[in-house]
Amino acid sequence: MVRSEGVADVVVVGSGAAGLTAALTAADVGLSVVVVEKADLIGGTTAWSGGMPWVPLNKHQRELGIDDSRAEVMQYLDGLLEGREPSRELVDAFVDHAAEALDFVESRTPLRMSTLSAYPDYYGDRPGAKLAGRSVEPEPREYRELLGDWFELVRESPLMPHVTREEMTSGADLVELSRQRGEKGVRTMGGALVSALLAGVLERGVQVRTATAARRLLTEGDRVVGLVAEHAGQELRMHARLGVVLACGGFEGDPDLVRAYLGVADALALSPAGNVGDGLRMGLVLGAAVGNMSSAVTRPCVWDGVSMLDGQPLPMMSNLRHDPACIIVNRHGRRFVNEGISYMDMGKALKAFDPRQAEYPDAGAVYMVFDQSARDRTRLGDLMPGAPTPHWVTQAETIEDLARAIGMPCDVLASEVARYNGFADSGEDSDFGRGTVWFEGLSAGGPTPQRNMSRIERAPFYATRLRYGIFGTIGGLLTNGHGQVLRPKGELIEGLYAVGNVAAGALGQTYPGGGSSLGPNITFGYLAGQRLASDALAPGAMAADIEIGE
Ligand SMILES: Cc1cc2nc3c(=O)[nH]c(=O)nc-3n(C[C@H](O)[C@H](O)[C@H](O)COP(=O)(O)OP(=O)(O)OC[C@H]3O[C@@H](n4cnc5c(N)ncnc54)[C@H](O)[C@@H]3O)c2cc1C
């Protein structure tokens, strides 16, 4: 049943970084904007995230005296992309406008960013890379008073504490700091980013409607003129005079779409439930082109097999694979990769096909195998050193017993561990180059085999499944540099925009530095908002008052 009709200049679908930035930019020139958010809470994956965007040429980098140039950024990106980007226009638009977009957000909201003192690009030894400055993060700030009743409507991350990345390496008592900040309503990371954007849009009169899911787009001829949303079981028609901005995230929460596009059968989403490809489907129905469909920002993770949130498994992030006394083995008990590579690259490794055996040996039953020294040093998800071994970690007194317990060939696993121990002794991993990949020494100024490898020899020994986790898929509707959705032959679908993870990611399959998802998402949210604003300011254009009922 259709409950009511209404009209605004712009209707935005989704309240993550991309959607809120688009809303902020459009509302800043006085356009009437409605944001519809399917969930009861605001912020999507962004609110759960580290809140760190990768923004080449940003002003904070300059303030720190770090030189950078467009030529270096392009040299770095081109070396990684190898021409596989979904569209050159998107790469150019990102590089040319990322800093401007961040400036805009900081000047229109309470958000203040700072650079991390030692957070290099992820391939810091590549030409054009920078050792600091392109990744920035929100400064902590009190939002409870500022947002009033809206404060509690921003998602709280179960995965991230109320601290900054910078503080994570400072030696501070993070548990206590996080507790104090939580009490005071101080937010950091993605919570700070969303809270600041929300403050900015509310100040500009944007109507933010939670528990309101976009279901289908409305068209007149070939033009998108609004959408039908559902709230409390009733349909609501919303007309958008200038355009609809799809910003409703990726499809990592839909196992069928993940299987179809990524070719992964047992992935776990690390984002909140709800990013199930609604925007992708709405665009496909109208004949949109797509790009980058097999890409996702991956984050290998662990799961205890029981924890669920909103009907979805709740995995844990873990850096244990970087511990020098940890190896990763595939279903045959064999190492197959340098364990310390970036999370994005590990996702690619877990999908590899072996053409000789015609199988995917590194998918499914992949295990981290480690010893007591690693357990004593490194936390594993929420399992702290010294805590009793839980049911989801297998423990044994010998490597052979461990292999039997996890169903691996004993002789193979024992020989892999012995071989790795030999590499640790000699300081050279001739199989996978442990200790030679830049990411392994990200916060230590570069990798060294001595720091990155040690013998796996102290009983008891442990194993736990390493799973293919997804922060967010980054394949979707193909757009131009203004976020306008394209048809396969390149014409526009008038009135339809797609920004953030619902769109084809500008950076293709690469993840050049911390924040390579939020950087483009903020940038294209801004560029879409700008295009809508310039359409509205064109001679003869008339603004619509919001007439969408509460
Ligand atoms: C733990 C974690 C840490 C991360 N850290 C970082 C980081 O530091 N830097 C970085 O760059 N990336 C990071 N990422 C990835 C990044 O957070 C996401 O890729 C990004 O936030 C996606 O932004 P978005 O605006 O496209 O979508 P989202 O933030 O996911 O927002 C989409 C919103 O759309 C809503 N929605 C879906 N369907 C509908 C519908 N039909 N109608 C209405 N609303 C709908 C969803 O409920 C959601 O609220 C991290 C991810 C995780 C999980």
CSV table of N, CA and C and ligand atoms in Angstrom, one decimal, residues 13-19 36-39 43-46 48-52 159-160 165 212-214 247-249 270-271 274-275 278 282 317 471 500-501 511 515-519 521, ligand 1:
chain,number,residue,atom,x,y,z
A,13,VAL,N,20.2,7.2,-1.0
A,13,VAL,CA,19.9,5.9,-0.4
A,13,VAL,C,21.2,5.4,0.3
A,14,GLY,N,21.1,5.4,1.6
A,14,GLY,CA,22.3,4.9,2.4
A,14,GLY,C,23.0,6.0,3.2
A,15,SER,N,23.3,5.7,4.4
A,15,SER,CA,23.9,6.7,5.3
A,15,SER,C,25.3,6.4,5.7
A,16,GLY,N,26.1,5.8,4.8
A,16,GLY,CA,27.6,5.7,5.1
A,16,GLY,C,28.3,6.9,4.6
A,17,ALA,N,29.6,6.8,4.5
A,17,ALA,CA,30.4,8.0,4.2
A,17,ALA,C,30.0,8.5,2.8
A,18,ALA,N,29.8,7.6,1.8
A,18,ALA,CA,29.5,8.1,0.5
A,18,ALA,C,28.1,8.8,0.5
A,19,GLY,N,27.1,8.3,1.1
A,19,GLY,CA,25.8,8.9,1.0
A,19,GLY,C,25.7,10.2,1.8
A,36,VAL,N,17.5,8.1,2.9
A,36,VAL,CA,16.8,7.0,3.5
A,36,VAL,C,17.8,5.9,3.8
A,37,GLU,N,17.7,5.4,5.0
A,37,GLU,CA,18.6,4.4,5.5
A,37,GLU,C,17.8,3.2,6.0
A,38,LYS,N,18.1,2.0,5.4
A,38,LYS,CA,17.3,0.8,5.7
A,38,LYS,C,17.4,0.3,7.1
A,39,ALA,N,18.6,0.5,7.7
A,39,ALA,CA,18.8,0.0,9.1
A,39,ALA,C,18.1,1.0,10.1
A,43,GLY,N,25.0,5.0,9.5
A,43,GLY,CA,26.4,4.9,9.4
A,43,GLY,C,27.0,3.7,8.6
A,44,GLY,N,26.2,2.7,8.5
A,44,GLY,CA,26.6,1.5,7.8
A,44,GLY,C,28.0,1.0,8.1
A,45,THR,N,28.7,0.5,7.2
A,45,THR,CA,30.1,-0.1,7.4
A,45,THR,C,31.0,1.1,7.9
A,46,THR,N,30.7,2.2,7.4
A,46,THR,CA,31.6,3.4,7.7
A,46,THR,C,31.7,3.6,9.2
A,48,TRP,N,31.5,1.4,11.5
A,48,TRP,CA,32.2,0.3,12.1
A,48,TRP,C,33.7,0.4,11.7
A,49,SER,N,34.0,1.3,10.8
A,49,SER,CA,35.4,1.2,10.2
A,49,SER,C,36.4,2.0,11.0
A,50,GLY,N,37.6,1.9,10.5
A,50,GLY,CA,38.7,2.7,11.1
A,50,GLY,C,38.6,4.2,10.8
A,51,GLY,N,37.7,4.5,9.9
A,51,GLY,CA,37.4,5.9,9.5
A,51,GLY,C,38.6,6.6,8.8
A,52,MET,N,39.5,5.8,8.3
A,52,MET,CA,40.7,6.4,7.7
A,52,MET,C,40.6,6.4,6.2
A,159,LEU,N,33.9,-4.0,16.5
A,159,LEU,CA,35.2,-4.4,16.1
A,159,LEU,C,36.3,-3.4,16.5
A,160,MET,N,35.9,-2.1,16.7
A,160,MET,CA,36.9,-1.1,16.9
A,160,MET,C,36.7,-0.4,18.2
A,165,ARG,N,44.2,5.2,15.5
A,165,ARG,CA,45.3,4.3,15.0
A,165,ARG,C,46.6,4.7,15.6
A,212,THR,N,14.1,2.8,6.7
A,212,THR,CA,13.4,3.1,5.5
A,212,THR,C,14.2,2.6,4.3
A,213,ALA,N,13.8,1.5,3.7
A,213,ALA,CA,14.6,0.8,2.7
A,213,ALA,C,14.1,1.2,1.3
A,214,ALA,N,15.0,1.6,0.5
A,214,ALA,CA,14.7,1.9,-0.9
A,214,ALA,C,14.4,0.5,-1.6
A,247,ALA,N,23.8,5.0,-2.6
A,247,ALA,CA,25.0,4.9,-1.8
A,247,ALA,C,24.8,3.8,-0.7
A,248,CYS,N,24.2,2.7,-1.2
A,248,CYS,CA,23.7,1.7,-0.2
A,248,CYS,C,24.7,0.5,-0.1
A,249,GLY,N,26.0,0.8,-0.3
A,249,GLY,CA,27.0,-0.2,0.0
A,249,GLY,C,27.1,-1.3,-1.0
A,270,LEU,N,32.4,-8.6,7.1
A,270,LEU,CA,32.8,-7.9,8.3
A,270,LEU,C,32.0,-6.6,8.5
A,271,SER,N,31.1,-6.4,7.6
A,271,SER,CA,30.3,-5.2,7.7
A,271,SER,C,29.0,-5.5,8.3
A,274,GLY,N,23.0,-6.1,6.0
A,274,GLY,CA,22.2,-5.2,5.2
A,274,GLY,C,22.8,-4.7,3.9
A,275,ASN,N,24.1,-4.9,3.7
A,275,ASN,CA,24.7,-4.6,2.4
A,275,ASN,C,24.5,-5.8,1.6
A,278,ASP,N,21.3,-4.2,-2.8
A,278,ASP,CA,20.0,-3.6,-3.2
A,278,ASP,C,20.2,-2.6,-4.3
A,282,MET,N,18.9,-2.5,-8.3
A,282,MET,CA,18.1,-1.4,-8.8
A,282,MET,C,18.7,-0.9,-10.1
A,317,MET,N,38.7,-9.7,13.7
A,317,MET,CA,39.9,-9.4,12.9
A,317,MET,C,41.1,-9.9,13.7
A,471,PHE,N,35.5,-6.7,4.0
A,471,PHE,CA,35.1,-5.4,4.5
A,471,PHE,C,34.0,-4.8,3.7
A,500,GLY,N,30.3,5.3,-3.6
A,500,GLY,CA,30.7,4.3,-2.6
A,500,GLY,C,30.7,2.9,-3.1
A,501,ASN,N,30.5,2.0,-2.3
A,501,ASN,CA,30.7,0.6,-2.6
A,501,ASN,C,29.6,0.0,-3.6
A,511,TYR,N,44.7,-1.7,-3.6
A,511,TYR,CA,44.5,-1.1,-2.3
A,511,TYR,C,45.8,-0.4,-1.9
A,515,GLY,N,42.9,3.2,3.9
A,515,GLY,CA,41.8,4.2,3.5
A,515,GLY,C,41.5,4.2,2.1
A,516,SER,N,41.9,3.2,1.3
A,516,SER,CA,41.6,3.2,-0.1
A,516,SER,C,40.2,2.9,-0.5
A,517,SER,N,39.4,2.7,0.5
A,517,SER,CA,37.9,2.5,0.3
A,517,SER,C,37.2,3.9,0.6
A,518,LEU,N,37.5,4.4,1.8
A,518,LEU,CA,36.8,5.6,2.3
A,518,LEU,C,37.3,6.8,1.5
A,519,GLY,N,38.5,6.8,1.0
A,519,GLY,CA,39.0,7.9,0.2
A,519,GLY,C,38.2,8.1,-1.0
A,521,ASN,N,35.3,6.8,-1.6
A,521,ASN,CA,33.8,7.0,-1.3
A,521,ASN,C,33.5,8.4,-0.9
B,1,LIG,C1,36.0,-3.1,10.6
B,1,LIG,C2,36.2,-2.4,9.4
B,1,LIG,C3,37.2,-1.4,9.3
B,1,LIG,C4,37.4,-0.7,8.1
B,1,LIG,N1,38.3,0.3,8.1
B,1,LIG,C5,38.4,1.1,7.0
B,1,LIG,C6,39.3,2.2,7.0
B,1,LIG,O1,39.9,2.6,8.0
B,1,LIG,N2,39.5,2.9,5.8
B,1,LIG,C7,38.8,2.5,4.7
B,1,LIG,O2,39.0,3.1,3.6
B,1,LIG,N3,37.9,1.5,4.7
B,1,LIG,C8,37.7,0.8,5.8
B,1,LIG,N4,36.8,-0.2,5.8
B,1,LIG,C9,35.9,-0.4,4.6
B,1,LIG,C10,34.9,0.8,4.6
B,1,LIG,O3,34.4,1.0,5.9
B,1,LIG,C11,33.7,0.5,3.6
B,1,LIG,O4,34.2,0.0,2.4
B,1,LIG,C12,33.0,1.9,3.5
B,1,LIG,O5,32.6,2.4,4.7
B,1,LIG,C13,31.7,1.7,2.6
B,1,LIG,O6,31.1,3.0,2.5
B,1,LIG,P1,29.7,3.2,1.8
B,1,LIG,O7,29.3,4.5,2.1
B,1,LIG,O8,29.8,2.8,0.4
B,1,LIG,O9,28.7,2.1,2.4
B,1,LIG,P2,28.3,1.8,4.0
B,1,LIG,O10,29.1,2.6,4.9
B,1,LIG,O11,28.2,0.4,4.2
B,1,LIG,O12,26.8,2.4,4.0
B,1,LIG,C14,25.8,1.8,3.2
B,1,LIG,C15,24.5,2.0,3.9
B,1,LIG,O13,23.4,1.7,3.0
B,1,LIG,C16,22.4,1.1,3.7
B,1,LIG,N5,21.5,0.4,2.8
B,1,LIG,C17,21.7,-0.8,2.2
B,1,LIG,N6,20.6,-1.1,1.4
B,1,LIG,C18,19.7,-0.1,1.5
B,1,LIG,C19,18.4,0.2,1.0
B,1,LIG,N7,17.8,-0.6,0.1
B,1,LIG,N8,17.8,1.3,1.4
B,1,LIG,C20,18.4,2.2,2.2
B,1,LIG,N9,19.6,2.0,2.8
B,1,LIG,C21,20.3,0.9,2.4
B,1,LIG,C22,23.1,0.2,4.7
B,1,LIG,O14,22.3,-0.2,5.8
B,1,LIG,C23,24.3,1.1,5.1
B,1,LIG,O15,23.9,1.8,6.2
B,1,LIG,C24,36.6,-1.0,7.0
B,1,LIG,C25,35.5,-1.9,7.1
B,1,LIG,C26,35.3,-2.6,8.2
B,1,LIG,C27,34.2,-3.6,8.3
